[in-house]
Coordinates of C-alpha atoms and ligand atoms in Angstrom, one line a residue:
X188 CA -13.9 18.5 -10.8
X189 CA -12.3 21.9 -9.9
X190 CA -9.9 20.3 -8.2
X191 CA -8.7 22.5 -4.9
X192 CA -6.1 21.8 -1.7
X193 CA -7.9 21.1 1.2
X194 CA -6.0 23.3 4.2
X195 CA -7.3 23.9 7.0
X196 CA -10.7 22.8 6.8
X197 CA -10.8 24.9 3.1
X198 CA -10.9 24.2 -0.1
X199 CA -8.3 26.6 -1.6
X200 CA -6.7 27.2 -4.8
X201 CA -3.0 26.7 -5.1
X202 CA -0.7 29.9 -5.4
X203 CA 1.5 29.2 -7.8
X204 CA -1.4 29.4 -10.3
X205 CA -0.1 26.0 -12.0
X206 CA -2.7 22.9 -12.4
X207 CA -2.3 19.7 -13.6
X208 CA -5.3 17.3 -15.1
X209 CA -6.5 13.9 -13.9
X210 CA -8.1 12.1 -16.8
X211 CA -9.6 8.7 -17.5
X212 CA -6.7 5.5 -18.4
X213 CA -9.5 4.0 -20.2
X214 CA -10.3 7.0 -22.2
X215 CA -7.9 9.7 -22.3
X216 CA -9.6 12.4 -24.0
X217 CA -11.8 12.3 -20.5
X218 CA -11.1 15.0 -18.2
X219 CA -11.6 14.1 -14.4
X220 CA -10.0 17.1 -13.1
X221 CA -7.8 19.6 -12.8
X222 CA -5.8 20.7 -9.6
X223 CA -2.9 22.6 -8.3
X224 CA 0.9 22.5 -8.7
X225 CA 0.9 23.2 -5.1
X226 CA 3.8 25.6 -4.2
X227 CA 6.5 26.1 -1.4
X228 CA 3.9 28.5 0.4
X229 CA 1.0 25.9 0.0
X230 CA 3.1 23.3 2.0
X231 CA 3.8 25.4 3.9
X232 CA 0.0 26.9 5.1
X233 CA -0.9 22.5 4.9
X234 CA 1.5 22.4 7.7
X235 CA 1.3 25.0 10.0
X236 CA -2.7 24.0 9.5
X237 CA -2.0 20.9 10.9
X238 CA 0.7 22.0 13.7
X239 CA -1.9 24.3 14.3
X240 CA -4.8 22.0 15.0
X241 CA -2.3 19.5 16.8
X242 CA -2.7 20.7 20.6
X243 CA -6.6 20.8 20.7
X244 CA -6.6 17.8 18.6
X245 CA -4.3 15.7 20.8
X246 CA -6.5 16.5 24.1
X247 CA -9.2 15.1 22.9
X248 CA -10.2 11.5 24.2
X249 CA -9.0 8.7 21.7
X250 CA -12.8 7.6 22.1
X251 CA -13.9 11.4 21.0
X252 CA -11.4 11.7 18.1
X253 CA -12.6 7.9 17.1
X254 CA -16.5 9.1 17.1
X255 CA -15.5 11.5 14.2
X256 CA -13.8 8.9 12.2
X257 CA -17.4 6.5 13.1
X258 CA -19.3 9.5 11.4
X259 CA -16.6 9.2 8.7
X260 CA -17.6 5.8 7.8
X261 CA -21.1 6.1 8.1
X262 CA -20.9 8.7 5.7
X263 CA -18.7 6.7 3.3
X264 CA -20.8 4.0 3.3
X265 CA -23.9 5.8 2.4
X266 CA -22.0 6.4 -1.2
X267 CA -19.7 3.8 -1.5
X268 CA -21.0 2.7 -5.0
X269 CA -20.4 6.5 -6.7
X270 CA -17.0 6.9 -4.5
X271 CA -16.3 3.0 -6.0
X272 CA -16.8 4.4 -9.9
X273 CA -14.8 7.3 -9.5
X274 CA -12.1 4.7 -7.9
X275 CA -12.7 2.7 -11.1
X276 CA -12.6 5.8 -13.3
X277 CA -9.9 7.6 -12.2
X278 CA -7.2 5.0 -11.9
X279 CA -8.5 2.0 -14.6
X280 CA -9.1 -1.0 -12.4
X281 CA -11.9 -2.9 -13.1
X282 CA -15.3 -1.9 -10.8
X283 CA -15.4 -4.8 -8.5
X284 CA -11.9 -4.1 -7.7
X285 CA -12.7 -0.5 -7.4
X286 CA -15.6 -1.3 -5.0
X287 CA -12.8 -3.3 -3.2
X288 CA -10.8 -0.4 -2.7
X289 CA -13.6 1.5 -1.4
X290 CA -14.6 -1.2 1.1
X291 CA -11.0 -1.5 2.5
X292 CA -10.4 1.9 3.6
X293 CA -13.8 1.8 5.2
X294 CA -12.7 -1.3 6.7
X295 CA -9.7 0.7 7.7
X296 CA -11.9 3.4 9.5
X297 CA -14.1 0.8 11.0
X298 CA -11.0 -0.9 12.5
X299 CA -9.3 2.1 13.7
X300 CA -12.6 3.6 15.8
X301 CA -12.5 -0.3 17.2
X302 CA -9.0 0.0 18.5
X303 CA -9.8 3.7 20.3
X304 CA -11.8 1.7 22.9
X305 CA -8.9 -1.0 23.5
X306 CA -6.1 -0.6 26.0
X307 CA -3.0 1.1 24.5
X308 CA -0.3 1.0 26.9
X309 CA 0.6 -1.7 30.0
X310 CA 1.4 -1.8 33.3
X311 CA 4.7 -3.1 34.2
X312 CA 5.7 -3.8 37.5
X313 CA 8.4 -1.8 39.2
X314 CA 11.3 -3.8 40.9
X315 CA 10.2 -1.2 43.7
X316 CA 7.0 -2.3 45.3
X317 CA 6.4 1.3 45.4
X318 CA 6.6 2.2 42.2
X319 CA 4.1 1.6 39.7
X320 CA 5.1 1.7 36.1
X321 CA 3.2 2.9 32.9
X322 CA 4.1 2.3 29.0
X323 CA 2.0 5.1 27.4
X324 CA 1.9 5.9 23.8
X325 CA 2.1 9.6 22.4
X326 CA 1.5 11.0 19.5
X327 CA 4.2 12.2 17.4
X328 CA 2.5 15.5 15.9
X329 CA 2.1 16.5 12.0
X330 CA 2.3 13.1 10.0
X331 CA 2.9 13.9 6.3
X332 CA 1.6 11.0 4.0
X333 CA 2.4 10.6 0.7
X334 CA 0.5 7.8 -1.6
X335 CA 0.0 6.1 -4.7
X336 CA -2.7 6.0 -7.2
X337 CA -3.4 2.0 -7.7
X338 CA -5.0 1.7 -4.2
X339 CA -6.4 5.8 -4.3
X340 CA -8.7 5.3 -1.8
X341 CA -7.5 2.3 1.1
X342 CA -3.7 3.5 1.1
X343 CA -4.5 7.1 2.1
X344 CA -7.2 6.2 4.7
X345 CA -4.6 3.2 5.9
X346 CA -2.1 6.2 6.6
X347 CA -4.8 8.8 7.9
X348 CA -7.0 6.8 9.9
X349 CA -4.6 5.1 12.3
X350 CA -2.7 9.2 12.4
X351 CA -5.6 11.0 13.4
X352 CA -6.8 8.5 15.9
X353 CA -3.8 8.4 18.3
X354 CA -4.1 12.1 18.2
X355 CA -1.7 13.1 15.2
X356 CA -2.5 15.7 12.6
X357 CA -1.6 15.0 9.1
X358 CA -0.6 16.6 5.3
X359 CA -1.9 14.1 2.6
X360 CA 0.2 14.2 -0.8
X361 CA -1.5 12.0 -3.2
X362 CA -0.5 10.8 -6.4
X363 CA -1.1 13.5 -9.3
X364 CA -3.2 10.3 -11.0
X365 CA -6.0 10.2 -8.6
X366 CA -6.5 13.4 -7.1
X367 CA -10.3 13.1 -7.8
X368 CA -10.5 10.1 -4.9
X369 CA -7.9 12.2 -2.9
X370 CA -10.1 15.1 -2.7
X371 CA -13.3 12.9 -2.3
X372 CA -11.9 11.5 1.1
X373 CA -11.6 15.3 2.1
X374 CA -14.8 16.2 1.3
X375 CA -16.1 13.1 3.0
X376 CA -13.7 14.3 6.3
X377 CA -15.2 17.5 6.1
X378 CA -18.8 16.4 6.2
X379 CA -18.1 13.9 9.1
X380 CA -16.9 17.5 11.1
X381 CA -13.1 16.4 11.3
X382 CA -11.9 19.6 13.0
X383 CA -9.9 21.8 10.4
X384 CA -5.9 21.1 10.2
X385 CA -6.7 17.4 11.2
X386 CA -6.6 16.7 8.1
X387 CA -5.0 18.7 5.0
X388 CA -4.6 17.7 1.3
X389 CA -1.7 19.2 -0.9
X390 CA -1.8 18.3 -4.4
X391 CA 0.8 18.5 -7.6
X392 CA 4.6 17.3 -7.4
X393 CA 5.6 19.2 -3.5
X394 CA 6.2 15.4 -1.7
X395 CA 10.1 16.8 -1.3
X396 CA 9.1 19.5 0.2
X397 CA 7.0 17.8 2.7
X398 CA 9.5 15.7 3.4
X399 CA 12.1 17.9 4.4
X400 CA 10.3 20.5 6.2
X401 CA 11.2 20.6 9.8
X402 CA 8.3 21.0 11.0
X403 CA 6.3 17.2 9.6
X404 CA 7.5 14.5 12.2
X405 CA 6.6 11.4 10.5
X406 CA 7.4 10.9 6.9
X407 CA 4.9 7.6 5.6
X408 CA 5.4 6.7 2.1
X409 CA 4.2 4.1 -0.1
X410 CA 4.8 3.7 -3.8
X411 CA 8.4 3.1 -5.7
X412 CA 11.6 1.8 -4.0
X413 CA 13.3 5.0 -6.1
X414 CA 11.3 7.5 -4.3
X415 CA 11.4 5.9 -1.0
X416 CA 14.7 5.5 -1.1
X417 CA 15.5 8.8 -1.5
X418 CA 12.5 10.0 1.0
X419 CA 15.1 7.7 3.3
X420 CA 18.2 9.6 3.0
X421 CA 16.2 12.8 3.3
X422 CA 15.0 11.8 6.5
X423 CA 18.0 10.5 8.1
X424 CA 19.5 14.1 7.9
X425 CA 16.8 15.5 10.6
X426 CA 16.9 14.3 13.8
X427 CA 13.5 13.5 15.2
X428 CA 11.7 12.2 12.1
X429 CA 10.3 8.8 11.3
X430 CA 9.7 7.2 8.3
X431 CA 7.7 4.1 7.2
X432 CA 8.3 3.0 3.7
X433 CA 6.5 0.6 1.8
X434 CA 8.1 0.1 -1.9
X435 CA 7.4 -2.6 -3.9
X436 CA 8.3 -6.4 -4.8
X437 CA 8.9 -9.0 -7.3
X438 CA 6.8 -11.3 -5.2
X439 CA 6.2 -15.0 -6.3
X440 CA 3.5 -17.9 -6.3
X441 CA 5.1 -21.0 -5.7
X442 CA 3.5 -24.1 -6.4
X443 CA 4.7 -27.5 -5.6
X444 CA 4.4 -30.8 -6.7
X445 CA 1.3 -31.8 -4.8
X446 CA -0.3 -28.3 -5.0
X447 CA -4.3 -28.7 -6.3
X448 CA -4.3 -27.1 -9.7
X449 CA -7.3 -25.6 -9.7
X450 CA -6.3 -23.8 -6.8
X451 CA -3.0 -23.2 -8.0
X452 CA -4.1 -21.7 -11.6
X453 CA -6.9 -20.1 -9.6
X454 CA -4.5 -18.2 -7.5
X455 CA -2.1 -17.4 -9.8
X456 CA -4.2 -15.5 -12.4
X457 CA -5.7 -13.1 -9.4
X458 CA -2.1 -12.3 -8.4
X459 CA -1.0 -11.8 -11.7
X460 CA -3.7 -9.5 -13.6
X461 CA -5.9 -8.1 -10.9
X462 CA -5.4 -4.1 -11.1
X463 CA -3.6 -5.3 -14.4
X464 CA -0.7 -6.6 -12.3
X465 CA -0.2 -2.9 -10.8
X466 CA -0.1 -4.3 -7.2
X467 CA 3.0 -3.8 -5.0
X468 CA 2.0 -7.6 -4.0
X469 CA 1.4 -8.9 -7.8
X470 CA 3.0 -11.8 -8.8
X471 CA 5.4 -11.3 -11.4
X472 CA 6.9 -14.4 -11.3
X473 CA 5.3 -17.7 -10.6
X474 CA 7.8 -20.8 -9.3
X475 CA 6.5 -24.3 -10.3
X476 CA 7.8 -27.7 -9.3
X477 CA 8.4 -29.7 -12.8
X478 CA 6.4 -32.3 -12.0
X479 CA 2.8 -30.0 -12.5
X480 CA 5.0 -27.4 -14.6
X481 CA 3.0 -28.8 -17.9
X482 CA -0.6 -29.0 -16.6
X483 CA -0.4 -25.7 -14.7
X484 CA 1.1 -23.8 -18.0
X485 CA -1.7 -25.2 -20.2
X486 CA -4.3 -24.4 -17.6
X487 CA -2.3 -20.8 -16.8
X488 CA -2.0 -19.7 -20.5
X489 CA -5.5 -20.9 -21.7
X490 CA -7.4 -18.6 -18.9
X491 CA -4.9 -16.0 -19.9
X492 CA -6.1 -15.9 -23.3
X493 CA -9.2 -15.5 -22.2
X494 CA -9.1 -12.7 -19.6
X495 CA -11.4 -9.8 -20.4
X496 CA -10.1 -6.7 -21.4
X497 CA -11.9 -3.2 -21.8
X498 CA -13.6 -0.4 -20.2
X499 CA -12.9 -1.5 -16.3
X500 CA -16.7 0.0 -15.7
X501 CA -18.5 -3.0 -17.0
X502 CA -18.8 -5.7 -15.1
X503 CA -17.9 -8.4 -16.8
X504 CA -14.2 -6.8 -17.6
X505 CA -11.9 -8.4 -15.7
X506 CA -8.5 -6.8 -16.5
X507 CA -8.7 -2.2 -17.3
X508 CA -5.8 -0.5 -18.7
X509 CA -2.3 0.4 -17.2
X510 CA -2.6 3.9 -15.4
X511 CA -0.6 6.2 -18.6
X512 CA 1.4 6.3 -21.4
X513 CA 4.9 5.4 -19.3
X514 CA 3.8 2.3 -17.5
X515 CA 3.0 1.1 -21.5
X516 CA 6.4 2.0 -22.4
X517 CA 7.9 0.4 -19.5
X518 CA 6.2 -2.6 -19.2
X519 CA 6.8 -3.1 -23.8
X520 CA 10.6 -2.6 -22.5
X521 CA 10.3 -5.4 -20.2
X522 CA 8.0 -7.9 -22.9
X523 CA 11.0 -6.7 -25.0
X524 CA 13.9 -7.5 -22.3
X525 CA 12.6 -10.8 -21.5
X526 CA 13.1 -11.7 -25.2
X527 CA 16.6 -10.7 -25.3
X528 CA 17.4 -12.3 -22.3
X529 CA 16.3 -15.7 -23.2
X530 CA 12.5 -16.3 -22.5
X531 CA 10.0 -18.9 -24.1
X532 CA 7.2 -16.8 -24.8
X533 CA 4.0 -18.7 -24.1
X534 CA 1.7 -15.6 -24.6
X535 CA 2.7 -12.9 -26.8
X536 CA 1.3 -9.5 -25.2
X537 CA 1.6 -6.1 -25.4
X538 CA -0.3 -2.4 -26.1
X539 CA -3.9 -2.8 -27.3
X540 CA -4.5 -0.7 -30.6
X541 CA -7.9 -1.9 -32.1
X542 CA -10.8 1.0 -32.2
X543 CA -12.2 -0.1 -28.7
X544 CA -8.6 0.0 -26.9
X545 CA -6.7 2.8 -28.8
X546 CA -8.1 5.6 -26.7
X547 CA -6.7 4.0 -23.5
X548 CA -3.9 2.6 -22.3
X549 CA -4.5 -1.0 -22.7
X550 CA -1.9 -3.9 -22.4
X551 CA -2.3 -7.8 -22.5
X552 CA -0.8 -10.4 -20.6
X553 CA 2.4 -11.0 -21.9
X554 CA 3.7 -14.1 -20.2
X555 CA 7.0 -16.5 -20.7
X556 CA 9.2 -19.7 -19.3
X557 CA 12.8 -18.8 -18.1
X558 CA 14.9 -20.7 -15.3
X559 CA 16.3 -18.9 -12.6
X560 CA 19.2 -16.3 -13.9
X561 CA 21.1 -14.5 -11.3
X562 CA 21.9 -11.8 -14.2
X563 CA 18.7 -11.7 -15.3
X564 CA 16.6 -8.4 -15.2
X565 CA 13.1 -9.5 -16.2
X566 CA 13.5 -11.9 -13.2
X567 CA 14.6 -9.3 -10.5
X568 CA 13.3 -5.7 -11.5
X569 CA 9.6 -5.2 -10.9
X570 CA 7.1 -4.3 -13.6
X571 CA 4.1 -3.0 -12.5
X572 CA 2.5 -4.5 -15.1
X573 CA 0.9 -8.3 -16.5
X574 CA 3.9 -9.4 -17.6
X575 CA 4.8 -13.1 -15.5
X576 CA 7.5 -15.2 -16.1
X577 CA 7.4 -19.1 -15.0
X578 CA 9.9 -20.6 -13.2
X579 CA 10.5 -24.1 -13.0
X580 CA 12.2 -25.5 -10.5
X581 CA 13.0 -29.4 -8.9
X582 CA 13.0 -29.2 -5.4
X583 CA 11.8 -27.3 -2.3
X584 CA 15.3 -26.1 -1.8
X585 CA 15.8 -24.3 -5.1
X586 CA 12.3 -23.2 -4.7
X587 CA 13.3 -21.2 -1.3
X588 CA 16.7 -20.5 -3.2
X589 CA 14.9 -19.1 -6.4
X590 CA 11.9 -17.2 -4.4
X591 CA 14.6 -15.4 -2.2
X592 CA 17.1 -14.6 -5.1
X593 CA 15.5 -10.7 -5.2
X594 CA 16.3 -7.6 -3.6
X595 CA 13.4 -7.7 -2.7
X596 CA 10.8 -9.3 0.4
X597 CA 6.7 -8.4 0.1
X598 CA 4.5 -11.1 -0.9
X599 CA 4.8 -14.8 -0.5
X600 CA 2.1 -17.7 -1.4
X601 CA 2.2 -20.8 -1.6
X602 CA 0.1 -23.6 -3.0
X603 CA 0.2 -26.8 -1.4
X604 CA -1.6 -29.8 0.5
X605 CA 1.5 -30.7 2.7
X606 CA 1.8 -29.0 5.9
X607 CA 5.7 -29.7 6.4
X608 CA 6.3 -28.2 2.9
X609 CA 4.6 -24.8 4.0
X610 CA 6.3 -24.7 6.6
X611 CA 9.8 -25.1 5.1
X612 CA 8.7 -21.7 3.0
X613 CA 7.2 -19.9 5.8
X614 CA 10.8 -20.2 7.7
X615 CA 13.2 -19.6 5.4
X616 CA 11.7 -17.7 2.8
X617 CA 11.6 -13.8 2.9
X618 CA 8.6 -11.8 3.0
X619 CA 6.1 -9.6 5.0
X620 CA 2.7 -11.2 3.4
X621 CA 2.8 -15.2 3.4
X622 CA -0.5 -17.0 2.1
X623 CA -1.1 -20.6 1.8
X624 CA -3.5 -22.3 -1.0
X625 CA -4.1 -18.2 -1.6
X626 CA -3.2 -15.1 -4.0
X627 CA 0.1 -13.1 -3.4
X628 CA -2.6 -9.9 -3.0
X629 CA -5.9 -9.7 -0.5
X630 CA -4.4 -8.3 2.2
X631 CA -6.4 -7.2 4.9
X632 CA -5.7 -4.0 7.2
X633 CA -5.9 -5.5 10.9
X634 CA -2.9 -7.6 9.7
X635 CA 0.5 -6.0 9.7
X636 CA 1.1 -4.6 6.2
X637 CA 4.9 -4.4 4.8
X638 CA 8.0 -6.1 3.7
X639 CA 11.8 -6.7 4.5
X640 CA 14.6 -5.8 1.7
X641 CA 13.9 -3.1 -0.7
X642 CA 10.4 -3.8 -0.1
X643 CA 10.3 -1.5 2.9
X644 CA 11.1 -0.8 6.3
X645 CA 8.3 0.0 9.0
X646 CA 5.1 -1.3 8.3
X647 CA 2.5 1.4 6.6
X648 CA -0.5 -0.2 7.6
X649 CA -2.8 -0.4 10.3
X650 CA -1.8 -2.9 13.1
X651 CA 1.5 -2.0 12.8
X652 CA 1.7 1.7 11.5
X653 CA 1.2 2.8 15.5
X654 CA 4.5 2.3 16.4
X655 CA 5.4 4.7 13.8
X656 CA 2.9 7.5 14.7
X657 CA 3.1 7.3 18.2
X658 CA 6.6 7.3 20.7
X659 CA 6.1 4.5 23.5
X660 CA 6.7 6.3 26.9
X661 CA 7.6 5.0 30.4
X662 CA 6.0 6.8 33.1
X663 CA 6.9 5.8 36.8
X664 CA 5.0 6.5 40.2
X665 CA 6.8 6.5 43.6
X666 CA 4.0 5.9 46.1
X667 CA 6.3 5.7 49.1
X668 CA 7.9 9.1 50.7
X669 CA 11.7 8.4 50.2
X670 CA 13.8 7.7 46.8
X671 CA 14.5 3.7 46.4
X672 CA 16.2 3.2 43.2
X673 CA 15.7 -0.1 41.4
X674 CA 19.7 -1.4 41.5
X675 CA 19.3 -1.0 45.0
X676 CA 20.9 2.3 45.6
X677 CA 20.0 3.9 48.7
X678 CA 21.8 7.6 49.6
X679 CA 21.4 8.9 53.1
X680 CA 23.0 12.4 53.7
Ligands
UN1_873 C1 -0.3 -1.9 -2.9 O1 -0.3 -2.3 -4.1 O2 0.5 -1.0 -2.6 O3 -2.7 -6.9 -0.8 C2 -1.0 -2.5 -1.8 C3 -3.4 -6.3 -1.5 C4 -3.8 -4.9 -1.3 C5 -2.7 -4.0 -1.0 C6 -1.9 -3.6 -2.1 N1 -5.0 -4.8 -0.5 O4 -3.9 -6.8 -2.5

């Protein structure tokens, strides 16, 4: 792919004259792509595209501007399975999980164009009989979205979709890894007759300057606690700009004493390895009562040793490779931590290098016993990778104790027959994602998406992404022909 920004309805070379390439994790001498270092002056043109489109886009009828994005899907749908292998391609996970992606942003677009027919404000009563009182939502303007590449297709259409239908505009800044998929969703936009400036794609390493220009109103971000960290001090310093941030976890599946097994096991091997544990809900750690801790190990390690490995296009593959040469190195530094720091290794993993692996970057499961360790890093720093540590534990109260003992608060499940036990981990455990008898991943976009801690604040996704995107206003009505005030102050002169 000649890879392009799309501003303004265009596809348009960058102007520094810089490119970057998008190749294959599974094969790295395959070139996707290549695409712009996008400059100062391209973020620039991105944003006064979309400031530009904002006013005529904004009068439109939430029902008009959801017709475009019901076009959108139609569209999508019509090519899902090629859009699906470029998914797969482009960022290494396996094709069902690729076709997954796919079918959750256009789940995403279906939602959105159901929600433009639903009420969006209320009607509040006045303490005034004469007064009638409105909450109306507004838009907020240009929406600048930066996203990862693991989910290169849902994440950006969970930022875009709910944006653009409430009347925003936005500036898309996808990761350098999947700019492929990025520039497939704007071709798809373009198609479905998404008015120019609506939507605008900026590619390269120019997320900062998004971020700070003054003239983006809504900063959403989802990818590393580092990055949105700092995206969070940068926004602070402007007045008038939001931001939604959704970084990361060290999420755990916890299962207890009476949890069924195959459920358990089940469960813990999807939330573990799918996307090769490059999830910001993966489950890195997995807490086990003592009393199952030996049957679900056996069972855990002996499906582990069998997990598929290879090119994530064939079907039967279940686990692709990491997404480049730094998340090998990082995750080896954590295999190589946990060592130091104590762990019984129960499955020895690591960087693939036989002929069929050694032109990608492929890892295996690397997976270990440790107790809880307030000092330990392997236990509290995520990975973003299949590396899983087991945790036994005695009670439910060192389970809530252990599960909680991170900075961080994403995903939470839980596998277990009694109802009073789920409970105890639903209330005092801390997370934005809790699943009973289920995965710590699976999340599904008409549910609030997000987490507490370092995990985020605001909630990128699209039940709850509206009160980022849009300002709640009051609007009042006096009916009668004098001034009553509600606290009952009446002035005559
Ligand atoms: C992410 O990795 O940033 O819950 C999001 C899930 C996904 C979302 C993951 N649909 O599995």
């Amino acid at each position: 792919m000649d890879g392009k920004n799309y501003i303004n309805g265009a596809f348009v070379n960058g102007n520094s004259g810089g490119r970057f390439e998008s190749r294959n994790p599974a094969n790295f001498d395959e070139l996707l792509g290549t695409f712009p270092l996008s400059s100062e002056k391209d973020v620039n043109d991105a944003v006064s595209a979309a400031q530009g489109a904002y006013d005529g886009w904004r009068r439109l009828s939430r029902i008009k501007r959801g017709e475009y994005l019901d076009e959108f899907a139609q569209l999508l749908k019509k090519d899902k399975e090629e859009i699906s292998r470029l998914v797969t391609m482009e960022c290494g996970k396996g094709i069902m999980e690729g076709r997954a992606d796919v079918t959750e942003g256009i789940h995403m677009v279906q939602y959105v164009c159901g929600t433009v027919r639903m009420p969006h404000g209320d009607v509040i009563d006045s303490e005034i009989p004469e007064k009638d009182a409105f909450l109306r939502r507004k838009p907020k303007g240009v929406v600048a979205a930066i996203t990862p590449w693991n989910f290169p297709f849902a994440i950006p259409l969970w930022l875009l979709c709910p944006s653009i239908a409430e009347g925003n505009t936005v500036v898309l800044k996808p990761s350098r890894e999947t700019a492929c998929t990025a520039n497939k969703i704007a071709e798809y936009a373009h198609k479905a007759g998404i008015p120019p400036g609506v939507i605008n794609i900026v590619h390269g390493s120019c997320g900062d300057l998004l971020v700070k220009h003054p003239d983006t109103q809504v900063v959403l971000f989802v990818g590393s606690n580092d990055v949105g960290s700092e995206i969070k001090r940068v926004v602070a310093g402007h007045h008038n700009k939001m931001c939604a941030c959704e970084m990361g976890g060290k999420n755990a599946l916890i299962v207890l004493d009476d949890a069924n097994l195959e459920i358990a096991v089940n469960a813990a091997i999807i939330s573990a390895y799918k996307t090769s544990g490059q999830r910001c809900t993966s489950a890195s750690r997995l807490i086990v009562h003592e009393k199952v801790l030996r049957e679900f190990e056996r069972r855990f390690v002996e499906i582990t040793k069998r997990i598929k490995i290879g090119n994530p296009l064939d079907e039967d593959v279940f686990m692709g490779p990491v997404i480049n040469q730094a998340a090998t190195e990082k995750i080896a530094r954590y295999n190589e931590l946990a060592r130091k720091e104590g762990a019984d290794v129960l499955v020895d993993g690591g960087r693939l290098t036989d002929e069929k692996y050694k032109k990608g970057y492929f890892m295996s499961p690397f997976v270990y016993r440790m107790n809880n360790n307030p000092t330990s890093r392997v236990l509290h720093e995520e990975v973003f990778g299949p590396h899983v540590a087991i945790i036994p534990v005695k009670n439910i109260e060192e389970t809530v104790k252990v599960y909680n003992d991170t900075d961080y608060g994403l995903a939470c499940a839980v596998i277990t027959e009694d109802f009073r036990k789920a409970k105890a981990i639903r209330d005092d455990c801390e997370y934005g994602l809790g699943y009973v008898n289920l995965p710590t991943i699976g999340a599904e976009v008409h549910l609030p998406f997000g987490g507490v801690k370092k995990s985020g604040t605001g909630m990128p996704s699209a039940s709850t992404l509206i009160d980022v995107i849009t300002h709640r206003t009051a609007w009042t009505v006096n009916h009668a022909l004098e001034i009553k005030m509600a606290q009952g102050l009446t002035i005559k002169w």
